[in-house]
Amino acid sequence: IIVRVQQQRQPSLLSLKPRRAFRTQMPRIVACLLFPGFELLDVAAPLELLGAVGQETLQFRYVTTTGGENVHSSLMEASGSGQGGPRLQADFEMAPDGAIRPLGGGRNEDAIRPNVLFVPGGVGTRRLVSGDDEQGVLSWIADCVQHCEIVFSVCTGSWVLARAGVLDGLEATSNKAVLRLGQPQRDRPQVMWQASARWVVATAQRDGREQVVVTSSGVSAG
């Protein structure tokens, strides 16, 4: 999907053009991680744009972190109602070794490894980065990225990636409010946080191969 991207703070969008040869390859599986309190806009906006390339190129799998089919967003939580926002229906769940399997009776033998991992932001990320990770989401992320071609996040999704150790040694950005407070910087100083960048494209080395890591601001700025 992305060609010869070098680490940069704010690249031209032209550098993110799909390769011509990519269209002849097998569809890439994009795993979208859904956790309670994710930000709905963080998911809907980028996936609607990516969906325009067609299922023959990208196929989305919505992965629940809780094992439940319906995962509520943070929309109403921001207003203090405590009811949770609109829900998205997950069709996959986390499996061992960073794989995903069909939700509801899926066996480990049915597990697949996504080519792309997407982590949105939202108030629910605070629970993950604060250590409230009973489902082992961070360790699953750390395993998943080992076989992904691309990892990307919106808003505080990058904070979650950082806590999982995915961004160590890389430039990255996140929600500007939390960066102004210095929270991700204190939490993961191994990351070269860029407070003014709208998005950052970096290249990581995983087992001798290059991986593209894209982090962006929040919410609509990402």
PDB file of C-alpha atoms in Angstrom:
ATOM      1  CA  ILE A   1       0.000   0.000   0.000  1.00  0.00           C
ATOM      2  CA  ILE A   2       2.831   2.389   0.820  1.00  0.00           C
ATOM      3  CA  VAL A   3       6.009   2.689  -1.201  1.00  0.00           C
ATOM      4  CA  ARG A   4       9.491   3.500   0.045  1.00  0.00           C
ATOM      5  CA  VAL A   5       8.315   5.599   2.959  1.00  0.00           C
ATOM      6  CA  GLN A   6      11.101   6.998   5.090  1.00  0.00           C
ATOM      7  CA  GLN A   7      10.621   8.332   8.575  1.00  0.00           C
ATOM      8  CA  GLN A   8       9.172  11.817   8.304  1.00  0.00           C
ATOM      9  CA  ARG A   9       6.957  14.033  10.388  1.00  0.00           C
ATOM     10  CA  GLN A  10       4.472  15.264   7.829  1.00  0.00           C
ATOM     11  CA  PRO A  11       4.822  13.639   4.417  1.00  0.00           C
ATOM     12  CA  SER A  12       2.898  14.508   1.320  1.00  0.00           C
ATOM     13  CA  LEU A  13      -0.204  12.402   0.885  1.00  0.00           C
ATOM     14  CA  LEU A  14       1.196  11.535  -2.537  1.00  0.00           C
ATOM     15  CA  SER A  15       3.775   9.380  -0.768  1.00  0.00           C
ATOM     16  CA  LEU A  16       0.952   7.108   0.374  1.00  0.00           C
ATOM     17  CA  LYS A  17      -0.185   6.091  -3.130  1.00  0.00           C
ATOM     18  CA  PRO A  18      -0.910   2.376  -3.658  1.00  0.00           C
ATOM     19  CA  ARG A  19       1.538   0.461  -5.817  1.00  0.00           C
ATOM     20  CA  ARG A  20       0.213  -0.514  -9.241  1.00  0.00           C
ATOM     21  CA  ALA A  21       1.329  -4.118  -8.664  1.00  0.00           C
ATOM     22  CA  PHE A  22      -0.562  -4.238  -5.380  1.00  0.00           C
ATOM     23  CA  ARG A  23      -3.875  -4.593  -7.194  1.00  0.00           C
ATOM     24  CA  THR A  24      -2.841  -7.988  -8.573  1.00  0.00           C
ATOM     25  CA  GLN A  25      -2.013  -9.451  -5.158  1.00  0.00           C
ATOM     26  CA  MET A  26      -4.275 -11.217  -2.694  1.00  0.00           C
ATOM     27  CA  PRO A  27      -6.510  -8.906  -0.617  1.00  0.00           C
ATOM     28  CA  ARG A  28      -4.872  -7.534   2.503  1.00  0.00           C
ATOM     29  CA  ILE A  29      -6.649  -8.201   5.790  1.00  0.00           C
ATOM     30  CA  VAL A  30      -7.050  -5.091   7.950  1.00  0.00           C
ATOM     31  CA  ALA A  31      -7.724  -5.810  11.634  1.00  0.00           C
ATOM     32  CA  CYS A  32      -9.567  -2.926  13.303  1.00  0.00           C
ATOM     33  CA  LEU A  33      -9.270  -3.222  17.071  1.00  0.00           C
ATOM     34  CA  LEU A  34     -12.512  -2.412  18.910  1.00  0.00           C
ATOM     35  CA  PHE A  35     -12.353  -1.857  22.666  1.00  0.00           C
ATOM     36  CA  PRO A  36     -15.012  -0.384  24.977  1.00  0.00           C
ATOM     37  CA  GLY A  37     -14.883   3.389  24.669  1.00  0.00           C
ATOM     38  CA  PHE A  38     -13.279   3.625  21.227  1.00  0.00           C
ATOM     39  CA  GLU A  39     -13.926   6.849  19.302  1.00  0.00           C
ATOM     40  CA  LEU A  40     -16.455   6.216  16.540  1.00  0.00           C
ATOM     41  CA  LEU A  41     -15.088   8.905  14.201  1.00  0.00           C
ATOM     42  CA  ASP A  42     -11.588   7.447  14.507  1.00  0.00           C
ATOM     43  CA  VAL A  43     -12.911   4.220  12.998  1.00  0.00           C
ATOM     44  CA  ALA A  44     -15.558   5.436  10.563  1.00  0.00           C
ATOM     45  CA  ALA A  45     -13.574   8.131   8.757  1.00  0.00           C
ATOM     46  CA  PRO A  46     -10.371   6.282   7.805  1.00  0.00           C
ATOM     47  CA  LEU A  47     -12.077   2.984   7.045  1.00  0.00           C
ATOM     48  CA  GLU A  48     -14.619   4.659   4.780  1.00  0.00           C
ATOM     49  CA  LEU A  49     -11.764   6.178   2.804  1.00  0.00           C
ATOM     50  CA  LEU A  50      -9.805   2.938   2.691  1.00  0.00           C
ATOM     51  CA  GLY A  51     -12.932   1.032   1.742  1.00  0.00           C
ATOM     52  CA  ALA A  52     -13.060   2.964  -1.513  1.00  0.00           C
ATOM     53  CA  VAL A  53     -10.233   0.827  -2.911  1.00  0.00           C
ATOM     54  CA  GLY A  54     -12.529  -2.217  -2.945  1.00  0.00           C
ATOM     55  CA  GLN A  55     -12.624  -5.624  -1.274  1.00  0.00           C
ATOM     56  CA  GLU A  56     -10.325  -7.091  -3.879  1.00  0.00           C
ATOM     57  CA  THR A  57      -7.585  -4.942  -2.306  1.00  0.00           C
ATOM     58  CA  LEU A  58      -8.519  -4.529   1.370  1.00  0.00           C
ATOM     59  CA  GLN A  59     -10.846  -6.547   3.585  1.00  0.00           C
ATOM     60  CA  PHE A  60     -11.746  -5.307   7.060  1.00  0.00           C
ATOM     61  CA  ARG A  61     -12.082  -7.477  10.154  1.00  0.00           C
ATOM     62  CA  TYR A  62     -13.525  -5.876  13.290  1.00  0.00           C
ATOM     63  CA  VAL A  63     -11.792  -7.433  16.279  1.00  0.00           C
ATOM     64  CA  THR A  64     -13.312  -7.295  19.763  1.00  0.00           C
ATOM     65  CA  THR A  65     -11.051  -7.120  22.794  1.00  0.00           C
ATOM     66  CA  THR A  66     -13.735  -8.355  25.182  1.00  0.00           C
ATOM     67  CA  GLY A  67     -15.188 -11.378  23.416  1.00  0.00           C
ATOM     68  CA  GLY A  68     -18.532  -9.597  23.080  1.00  0.00           C
ATOM     69  CA  GLU A  69     -20.108  -9.075  19.685  1.00  0.00           C
ATOM     70  CA  ASN A  70     -21.224  -5.453  20.192  1.00  0.00           C
ATOM     71  CA  VAL A  71     -18.619  -2.926  21.320  1.00  0.00           C
ATOM     72  CA  HIS A  72     -19.795   0.526  22.417  1.00  0.00           C
ATOM     73  CA  SER A  73     -18.024   3.716  21.419  1.00  0.00           C
ATOM     74  CA  SER A  74     -17.211   6.692  23.634  1.00  0.00           C
ATOM     75  CA  LEU A  75     -19.599   9.205  22.063  1.00  0.00           C
ATOM     76  CA  MET A  76     -22.073   9.429  24.939  1.00  0.00           C
ATOM     77  CA  GLU A  77     -19.420   8.949  27.607  1.00  0.00           C
ATOM     78  CA  ALA A  78     -17.956  12.315  26.660  1.00  0.00           C
ATOM     79  CA  SER A  79     -21.245  13.988  27.622  1.00  0.00           C
ATOM     80  CA  GLY A  80     -21.263  12.270  31.001  1.00  0.00           C
ATOM     81  CA  SER A  81     -24.348  10.147  30.388  1.00  0.00           C
ATOM     82  CA  GLY A  82     -22.505   6.955  31.272  1.00  0.00           C
ATOM     83  CA  GLN A  83     -24.611   5.029  28.766  1.00  0.00           C
ATOM     84  CA  GLY A  84     -21.925   4.437  26.189  1.00  0.00           C
ATOM     85  CA  GLY A  85     -22.192   5.476  22.583  1.00  0.00           C
ATOM     86  CA  PRO A  86     -23.273   3.714  19.394  1.00  0.00           C
ATOM     87  CA  ARG A  87     -22.019   0.172  19.068  1.00  0.00           C
ATOM     88  CA  LEU A  88     -20.135  -1.527  16.291  1.00  0.00           C
ATOM     89  CA  GLN A  89     -20.526  -5.225  15.676  1.00  0.00           C
ATOM     90  CA  ALA A  90     -17.320  -7.221  15.823  1.00  0.00           C
ATOM     91  CA  ASP A  91     -16.909 -10.334  13.717  1.00  0.00           C
ATOM     92  CA  PHE A  92     -13.522 -11.512  14.986  1.00  0.00           C
ATOM     93  CA  GLU A  93     -11.725 -11.875  18.306  1.00  0.00           C
ATOM     94  CA  MET A  94      -8.106 -11.953  19.415  1.00  0.00           C
ATOM     95  CA  ALA A  95      -6.357 -15.306  19.070  1.00  0.00           C
ATOM     96  CA  PRO A  96      -2.935 -16.517  20.284  1.00  0.00           C
ATOM     97  CA  ASP A  97       0.258 -15.215  18.683  1.00  0.00           C
ATOM     98  CA  GLY A  98      -1.351 -12.009  17.440  1.00  0.00           C
ATOM     99  CA  ALA A  99      -3.807 -13.748  15.126  1.00  0.00           C
ATOM    100  CA  ILE A 100      -7.577 -13.274  14.856  1.00  0.00           C
ATOM    101  CA  ARG A 101     -10.346 -15.851  14.612  1.00  0.00           C
ATOM    102  CA  PRO A 102     -14.080 -15.731  13.864  1.00  0.00           C
ATOM    103  CA  LEU A 103     -16.144 -14.636  16.836  1.00  0.00           C
ATOM    104  CA  GLY A 104     -18.421 -17.226  18.380  1.00  0.00           C
ATOM    105  CA  GLY A 105     -16.922 -20.667  18.307  1.00  0.00           C
ATOM    106  CA  GLY A 106     -13.916 -19.919  16.151  1.00  0.00           C
ATOM    107  CA  ARG A 107     -11.060 -22.359  16.736  1.00  0.00           C
ATOM    108  CA  ASN A 108      -7.380 -21.536  16.811  1.00  0.00           C
ATOM    109  CA  GLU A 109      -7.065 -23.581  13.615  1.00  0.00           C
ATOM    110  CA  ASP A 110      -9.388 -21.020  11.976  1.00  0.00           C
ATOM    111  CA  ALA A 111      -7.171 -18.115  12.995  1.00  0.00           C
ATOM    112  CA  ILE A 112      -5.656 -15.808  10.402  1.00  0.00           C
ATOM    113  CA  ARG A 113      -2.900 -13.249  10.669  1.00  0.00           C
ATOM    114  CA  PRO A 114      -3.830  -9.744   9.534  1.00  0.00           C
ATOM    115  CA  ASN A 115      -1.595  -7.825   7.161  1.00  0.00           C
ATOM    116  CA  VAL A 116      -2.564  -4.466   8.650  1.00  0.00           C
ATOM    117  CA  LEU A 117      -3.378  -3.476  12.236  1.00  0.00           C
ATOM    118  CA  PHE A 118      -5.435  -0.362  12.972  1.00  0.00           C
ATOM    119  CA  VAL A 119      -5.850   1.011  16.513  1.00  0.00           C
ATOM    120  CA  PRO A 120      -8.293   3.922  17.009  1.00  0.00           C
ATOM    121  CA  GLY A 121      -8.356   6.303  19.942  1.00  0.00           C
ATOM    122  CA  GLY A 122     -11.077   7.186  22.432  1.00  0.00           C
ATOM    123  CA  VAL A 123     -11.542   7.448  26.182  1.00  0.00           C
ATOM    124  CA  GLY A 124     -11.255   3.669  26.396  1.00  0.00           C
ATOM    125  CA  THR A 125      -7.557   3.901  25.620  1.00  0.00           C
ATOM    126  CA  ARG A 126      -7.007   5.337  29.110  1.00  0.00           C
ATOM    127  CA  ARG A 127      -7.993   2.017  30.640  1.00  0.00           C
ATOM    128  CA  LEU A 128      -5.529   0.165  28.454  1.00  0.00           C
ATOM    129  CA  VAL A 129      -2.584   2.476  29.089  1.00  0.00           C
ATOM    130  CA  SER A 130      -3.315   2.655  32.827  1.00  0.00           C
ATOM    131  CA  GLY A 131      -2.736  -1.069  33.252  1.00  0.00           C
ATOM    132  CA  ASP A 132      -6.384  -2.180  33.165  1.00  0.00           C
ATOM    133  CA  ASP A 133      -5.675  -4.832  30.561  1.00  0.00           C
ATOM    134  CA  GLU A 134      -7.217  -8.030  31.830  1.00  0.00           C
ATOM    135  CA  GLN A 135      -7.773  -9.298  28.291  1.00  0.00           C
ATOM    136  CA  GLY A 136      -4.093  -9.050  27.389  1.00  0.00           C
ATOM    137  CA  VAL A 137      -4.686  -6.523  24.613  1.00  0.00           C
ATOM    138  CA  LEU A 138      -1.211  -4.992  24.799  1.00  0.00           C
ATOM    139  CA  SER A 139       0.578  -8.316  24.568  1.00  0.00           C
ATOM    140  CA  TRP A 140      -1.696  -9.317  21.676  1.00  0.00           C
ATOM    141  CA  ILE A 141      -0.806  -6.091  19.858  1.00  0.00           C
ATOM    142  CA  ALA A 142       2.900  -6.722  20.418  1.00  0.00           C
ATOM    143  CA  ASP A 143       2.510 -10.177  18.860  1.00  0.00           C
ATOM    144  CA  CYS A 144       0.278  -8.997  16.018  1.00  0.00           C
ATOM    145  CA  VAL A 145       2.625  -6.319  14.710  1.00  0.00           C
ATOM    146  CA  GLN A 146       5.394  -8.849  14.222  1.00  0.00           C
ATOM    147  CA  HIS A 147       3.736 -10.127  11.047  1.00  0.00           C
ATOM    148  CA  CYS A 148       1.973  -6.943   9.834  1.00  0.00           C
ATOM    149  CA  GLU A 149       3.056  -4.960   6.795  1.00  0.00           C
ATOM    150  CA  ILE A 150       1.440  -1.773   8.079  1.00  0.00           C
ATOM    151  CA  VAL A 151       0.418  -0.536  11.532  1.00  0.00           C
ATOM    152  CA  PHE A 152      -1.567   2.665  11.894  1.00  0.00           C
ATOM    153  CA  SER A 153      -3.451   4.589  14.545  1.00  0.00           C
ATOM    154  CA  VAL A 154      -5.619   7.644  15.037  1.00  0.00           C
ATOM    155  CA  CYS A 155      -5.573   9.898  18.098  1.00  0.00           C
ATOM    156  CA  THR A 156      -4.632   8.129  21.360  1.00  0.00           C
ATOM    157  CA  GLY A 157      -4.450   4.808  19.566  1.00  0.00           C
ATOM    158  CA  SER A 158      -0.739   5.595  19.252  1.00  0.00           C
ATOM    159  CA  TRP A 159      -0.490   5.764  23.045  1.00  0.00           C
ATOM    160  CA  VAL A 160      -1.771   2.192  23.160  1.00  0.00           C
ATOM    161  CA  LEU A 161       0.758   1.154  20.515  1.00  0.00           C
ATOM    162  CA  ALA A 162       3.475   2.840  22.550  1.00  0.00           C
ATOM    163  CA  ARG A 163       2.511   0.987  25.725  1.00  0.00           C
ATOM    164  CA  ALA A 164       2.736  -2.245  23.751  1.00  0.00           C
ATOM    165  CA  GLY A 165       6.310  -1.344  22.789  1.00  0.00           C
ATOM    166  CA  VAL A 166       5.492  -0.977  19.101  1.00  0.00           C
ATOM    167  CA  LEU A 167       6.789   2.590  18.734  1.00  0.00           C
ATOM    168  CA  ASP A 168      10.091   2.371  20.617  1.00  0.00           C
ATOM    169  CA  GLY A 169      12.807   4.223  18.718  1.00  0.00           C
ATOM    170  CA  LEU A 170      10.341   5.701  16.216  1.00  0.00           C
ATOM    171  CA  GLU A 171       8.907   9.155  15.685  1.00  0.00           C
ATOM    172  CA  ALA A 172       5.173   9.269  16.405  1.00  0.00           C
ATOM    173  CA  THR A 173       2.368  11.667  17.202  1.00  0.00           C
ATOM    174  CA  SER A 174      -0.928  11.479  19.041  1.00  0.00           C
ATOM    175  CA  ASN A 175      -3.818  13.536  20.386  1.00  0.00           C
ATOM    176  CA  LYS A 176      -2.529  17.052  20.932  1.00  0.00           C
ATOM    177  CA  ALA A 177      -4.247  17.513  24.294  1.00  0.00           C
ATOM    178  CA  VAL A 178      -2.539  14.497  25.866  1.00  0.00           C
ATOM    179  CA  LEU A 179       0.777  15.491  24.294  1.00  0.00           C
ATOM    180  CA  ARG A 180       0.484  18.987  25.797  1.00  0.00           C
ATOM    181  CA  LEU A 181      -0.029  17.344  29.173  1.00  0.00           C
ATOM    182  CA  GLY A 182       3.028  15.205  28.533  1.00  0.00           C
ATOM    183  CA  GLN A 183       1.264  11.953  29.362  1.00  0.00           C
ATOM    184  CA  PRO A 184       2.502   9.730  26.512  1.00  0.00           C
ATOM    185  CA  GLN A 185       5.979  11.235  26.824  1.00  0.00           C
ATOM    186  CA  ARG A 186       6.223  10.311  30.501  1.00  0.00           C
ATOM    187  CA  ASP A 187       4.615   6.943  29.941  1.00  0.00           C
ATOM    188  CA  ARG A 188       6.858   5.888  27.033  1.00  0.00           C
ATOM    189  CA  PRO A 189       9.968   8.079  26.708  1.00  0.00           C
ATOM    190  CA  GLN A 190      11.486   5.531  24.304  1.00  0.00           C
ATOM    191  CA  VAL A 191       9.226   7.025  21.609  1.00  0.00           C
ATOM    192  CA  MET A 192      10.287  10.212  19.804  1.00  0.00           C
ATOM    193  CA  TRP A 193       6.978  12.024  20.263  1.00  0.00           C
ATOM    194  CA  GLN A 194       6.242  14.827  17.787  1.00  0.00           C
ATOM    195  CA  ALA A 195       3.901  17.316  19.432  1.00  0.00           C
ATOM    196  CA  SER A 196       3.226  19.487  16.376  1.00  0.00           C
ATOM    197  CA  ALA A 197       2.888  16.885  13.608  1.00  0.00           C
ATOM    198  CA  ARG A 198      -0.533  16.122  12.195  1.00  0.00           C
ATOM    199  CA  TRP A 199       0.651  12.673  11.178  1.00  0.00           C
ATOM    200  CA  VAL A 200       3.947  10.793  11.169  1.00  0.00           C
ATOM    201  CA  VAL A 201       5.046   8.016   8.835  1.00  0.00           C
ATOM    202  CA  ALA A 202       7.896   5.865  10.131  1.00  0.00           C
ATOM    203  CA  THR A 203       9.625   2.686   9.045  1.00  0.00           C
ATOM    204  CA  ALA A 204      10.316  -0.051  11.582  1.00  0.00           C
ATOM    205  CA  GLN A 205      12.448  -3.161  11.187  1.00  0.00           C
ATOM    206  CA  ARG A 206      10.686  -6.376  12.222  1.00  0.00           C
ATOM    207  CA  ASP A 207      12.622  -9.606  11.799  1.00  0.00           C
ATOM    208  CA  GLY A 208      14.683  -8.207   8.967  1.00  0.00           C
ATOM    209  CA  ARG A 209      11.828  -6.670   7.006  1.00  0.00           C
ATOM    210  CA  GLU A 210      10.460  -3.162   6.796  1.00  0.00           C
ATOM    211  CA  GLN A 211       7.136  -2.232   8.323  1.00  0.00           C
ATOM    212  CA  VAL A 212       5.315   1.058   7.795  1.00  0.00           C
ATOM    213  CA  VAL A 213       4.010   2.651  11.006  1.00  0.00           C
ATOM    214  CA  VAL A 214       1.615   5.594  10.650  1.00  0.00           C
ATOM    215  CA  THR A 215       0.397   7.592  13.648  1.00  0.00           C
ATOM    216  CA  SER A 216      -1.914  10.597  13.455  1.00  0.00           C
ATOM    217  CA  SER A 217      -3.545  13.277  15.563  1.00  0.00           C
ATOM    218  CA  GLY A 218      -7.087  13.256  16.828  1.00  0.00           C
ATOM    219  CA  VAL A 219      -9.921  13.353  16.279  1.00  0.00           C
ATOM    220  CA  SER A 220     -10.830  14.692  12.848  1.00  0.00           C
ATOM    221  CA  ALA A 221      -7.295  16.060  12.425  1.00  0.00           C
ATOM    222  CA  GLY A 222      -6.090  12.457  12.184  1.00  0.00           C
TER     223      GLY A 222
END
